C-alpha positions in Angstrom: 20.9 36.6 16.4 19.8 36.5 12.7 17.9 39.5 11.4 15.3 37.2 9.8 14.6 35.4 13.1 13.6 38.4 15.2 14.1 37.5 18.9 14.6 33.8 18.1 17.9 32.1 18.3 19.2 30.4 15.2 18.4 26.9 16.6 14.9 28.0 17.6 14.3 29.5 14.2 15.3 26.3 12.4 13.2 24.2 14.7 10.1 26.3 14.0 10.8 26.2 10.3 11.1 22.4 10.5 7.9 22.1 12.4 6.1 24.2 9.7 7.4 21.9 7.0 6.3 18.8 9.0 2.8 20.3 9.3 2.6 20.6 5.5 3.9 17.0 4.9 1.7 13.9 4.8 2.9 11.1 7.0 2.1 7.6 5.8 2.3 4.4 7.8 2.7 1.0 6.2 1.4 -1.9 8.2 3.0 -5.3 8.0 0.7 -8.3 9.0 0.7 -12.0 9.2 -2.9 -12.7 8.2 -4.3 -16.2 8.2 -7.8 -17.8 7.6 -9.2 -16.4 10.9 -10.9 -13.1 10.2 -11.5 -12.3 13.9 -7.8 -12.7 14.7 -6.8 -10.7 11.6 -9.0 -7.7 12.3 -7.9 -7.6 15.9 -4.3 -7.7 14.8 -5.0 -4.9 12.3 -6.6 -2.8 14.9 -3.8 -3.3 17.4 -1.1 -2.5 14.9 -2.8 0.6 13.6 -3.5 2.0 17.0 0.0 1.4 18.2 1.3 3.1 15.0 -1.1 6.1 15.6 0.1 6.4 19.2 3.8 6.3 18.2 3.9 8.1 14.8 0.6 10.1 14.5 0.2 9.4 10.7 -2.2 11.0 8.3 -2.7 7.8 6.3 -2.5 4.2 7.2 -2.0 1.5 4.6 -2.7 -2.2 5.1 -1.4 -5.2 3.1 -3.1 -7.3 0.6 -5.5 -9.9 2.1 -5.5 -8.1 5.4 -8.8 -9.6 6.6 -8.4 -13.2 5.4 -5.6 -15.2 3.8 -5.1 -18.8 2.8 -7.4 -21.7 3.4 -9.3 -23.6 0.7 -11.1 -22.1 -2.2 -14.4 -22.6 -0.4 -12.9 -20.8 2.6 -11.9 -17.8 0.5 -15.3 -17.5 -1.2 -17.0 -17.8 2.2 -14.9 -14.9 3.6 -16.0 -12.6 0.8 -18.1 -9.6 1.7 -20.3 -7.0 0.1 -19.0 -3.5 -0.3 -19.9 -1.0 1.3 -21.9 -2.9 3.9 -19.5 -5.7 4.7 -17.7 -6.3 8.0 -14.2 -5.3 6.8 -15.5 -2.1 5.1 -17.2 -1.1 8.3 -14.2 -1.9 10.4 -11.9 0.3 8.3 -14.5 3.1 8.1 -14.8 3.1 11.9 -11.0 3.1 12.4 -10.6 6.1 10.0 -13.3 8.1 11.7 -12.2 7.3 15.2 -8.7 8.6 14.6 -9.3 11.1 11.9 -6.9 9.4 9.4 -7.1 8.3 5.9 -7.2 4.5 5.5 -6.0 2.5 2.5 -7.5 -0.9 3.2 -4.9 -3.2 1.5 -7.3 -5.7 0.0 -9.8 -8.4 1.0 -12.3 -10.6 -0.9 -15.4 -8.9 -2.3 -18.4 -10.9 -3.4 -18.5 -11.2 -7.3 -20.4 -13.1 -9.9 -20.0 -16.5 -11.6 -19.2 -18.1 -8.2 -16.1 -16.0 -7.8 -14.8 -13.0 -5.8 -12.8 -9.8 -6.4 -9.5 -8.9 -4.7 -10.5 -5.4 -3.7 -9.0 -2.3 -2.1 -11.2 0.3 -0.3 -10.0 3.7 0.9 -11.6 6.1 3.4 -11.2 9.7 4.3 -10.8 11.2 7.7 -14.5 11.1 8.3 -14.7 7.4 7.6 -16.4 7.9 4.2 -15.6 5.4 1.4 -13.7 7.4 -1.3 -12.3 4.7 -3.6 -12.7 1.1 -4.6 -10.2 -0.7 -6.7 -10.4 -4.3 -7.9 -7.1 -6.0 -8.7 -6.5 -6.1 -12.5 -3.7 -8.6 -12.9 -4.3 -12.1 -11.4 -1.5 -14.2 -10.0 -1.4 -17.4 -12.1 2.1 -18.7 -11.9 4.4 -21.5 -10.7 7.2 -20.4 -8.3 10.7 -21.8 -8.5 9.9 -24.3 -5.8 7.2 -25.8 -8.0 4.2 -24.5 -6.1 1.2 -23.3 -8.2 -0.7 -20.1 -7.5 -3.9 -19.8 -9.5 -5.6 -16.7 -8.3 -8.0 -16.8 -11.3 -9.5 -20.1 -9.9 -11.2 -17.9 -7.3 -10.9 -14.3 -8.4 -12.3 -12.1 -11.1 -10.1 -9.4 -12.7 -11.0 -5.8 -12.3 -10.5 -3.3 -15.1 -10.6 0.3 -13.8 -7.7 2.7 -13.1 -8.4 4.2 -9.7 -7.0 7.3 -7.9 -8.3 9.3 -5.0 -7.4 12.4 -3.0 -6.0 12.3 0.5 -5.9 16.0 1.5 -3.8 17.5 -1.3 -2.1 14.3 -2.3 -3.3 12.1 -5.2 -3.1 8.4 -4.4 -3.0 5.7 -7.1 -4.2 2.1 -6.5 -2.6 -1.2 -7.3 -2.3 -4.6 -5.7 0.6 -7.0 -5.5 1.1 -8.8 -8.9 0.0 -5.6 -10.6 3.5 -4.3 -9.9 5.0 -6.4 -12.7 3.0 -4.4 -15.3 4.6 -1.0 -15.8 1.8 0.2 -18.1 -0.6 0.4 -15.1 1.7 2.6 -13.2 2.3 4.9 -16.2 -1.4 5.3 -16.5 -1.7 6.1 -12.7 1.1 8.7 -13.1 -0.7 10.2 -16.1 -3.9 10.4 -14.0 -2.0 12.6 -11.5 -0.8 10.1 -8.9 1.9 11.3 -6.6 1.8 8.3 -4.3 1.1 4.8 -5.5 -0.1 2.1 -3.1 1.2 -1.4 -3.7 -0.2 -3.6 -0.9 1.1 -7.2 -1.4 1.3 -10.8 -0.2 4.5 -11.6 -2.2 5.7 -15.2 -2.0 9.0 -15.9 -0.3 10.3 -17.4 -3.6 9.6 -14.3 -5.8 10.0 -11.7 -3.0 13.6 -12.5 -2.2 14.7 -11.8 -5.8 12.1 -9.3 -7.2 10.4 -7.3 -4.4 12.9 -4.5 -4.0 13.7 -4.2 -7.7 10.1 -4.0 -8.8 9.0 -1.4 -6.3 12.0 0.8 -6.9 11.5 0.6 -10.6 7.8 1.6 -10.4 8.8 4.6 -8.2 11.6 5.7 -10.5 9.6 5.4 -13.8 6.6 7.2 -12.4 8.5 9.6 -10.1 6.0 8.8 -7.4 6.3 7.6 -3.8 5.6 3.9 -3.7 4.1 2.5 -0.5 4.2 -1.3 -0.3 2.6 -2.8 2.9 3.1 -6.5 2.9 2.1 -9.8 4.4 4.9 -11.6 6.3 5.4 -15.2 7.4 3.5 -18.5 7.2 -0.2 -18.9 6.3 -2.3 -22.0 5.8 -2.5 -23.3 2.3 -5.8 -25.2 2.6 -4.2 -28.6 2.3 -2.9 -28.9 5.9 0.4 -27.3 5.0 1.7 -23.7 5.0 3.2 -21.3 2.5 5.5 -18.3 3.2 5.2 -14.6 2.3 8.2 -12.3 2.0 7.2 -9.3 4.1 9.8 -6.5 3.9 7.2 -3.8 3.7 8.7 -0.5 2.4 8.2 3.0 1.2 10.3 4.3 -1.7 10.7 7.9 -2.7 10.4 9.3 -6.3 14.2 9.0 -6.8 14.0 5.3 -6.1 15.5 5.4 -2.6 14.1 3.1 0.1 13.2 5.6 2.9 11.4 3.2 5.3 11.4 -0.6 5.6 9.9 -3.1 8.0 12.1 -5.9 9.4 10.9 -9.5 10.1 7.6 -10.0 11.9 4.5 -7.9 12.1 4.8 -4.1 12.7 4.8 -0.9 10.8 7.0 1.8 9.3 6.3 5.4 8.7 7.7 8.3 6.7 6.7 11.8 5.5 5.7 12.4 1.9 7.4 15.5 0.6 5.5 16.7 -2.5 7.9 19.6 -3.0 10.8 17.1 -3.3 8.7 15.1 -5.8 8.0 18.1 -7.9 11.7 19.0 -8.0 12.6 15.6 -9.3 9.9 15.8 -12.0 11.2 19.3 -13.0 14.8 18.3 -13.1 14.3 15.0 -14.8 11.1 15.5 -16.9 10.7 11.9 -18.1 6.9 12.3 -18.6 7.6 15.0 -21.2 10.2 12.9 -22.9 8.0 9.8 -23.4 7.6 8.9 -27.1 5.9 5.5 -27.2 2.8 6.3 -25.2 1.4 4.4 -22.2 
């Protein structure tokens, strides 16, 4: 017996200590979806995946991917799918899910009604009581041509947001971003300066860009901010609005503040979970105090 353990065996003592550590940690689940232009099917899939993850992993926070409620279709389809916040269908769905299970919900993103005949690509977050605690509108719009020659012109449909957004989930500060945002390091430095410890990066990365840039960008954002990076993603084919399909990369993952991938989804829909260790994050920031060494601002 060990004197510090009282009547407990060494193994029992360490098991109890581990259980106490686990109680203090926040467990985050990243959901991987294959959303299309059928909102009914998408929300049913989101519910099924979330409830299966809750049953299996008992997370404190569930994060959905970009365009979790509606993805693809024509420009008219996308505009029609847009909702008001906070009284829209998807907002209500996520609020009910959070309250039912007593978990935080990071709502990936969906289309919010905007002005000038356009929409916003918007994240909403909810506390354990189902209360709306954050709204973030995607700042950087995806207007590119991929290596296979396909054009993506998000600004044809979407208005850009402008606000830097964080929120509290228990004692953890969460920063908000969406997909293409991850190519712009200055946003993440601002989130870190605002106190973020975990940064959400819900995405619908294309197959062409994802296979070359996905891992590198997410790990870089985690390393430079010394935050956990949580990147729930869309995976697989979705309708492009012209009778064809386009492909998303998937590979949802969670990266720790040292830049190590600590959880990753495989092909298909599903989820992955991990515990967020804030003591570990603080040790990294103490040992390698990059925030104190920055000279060029952010």
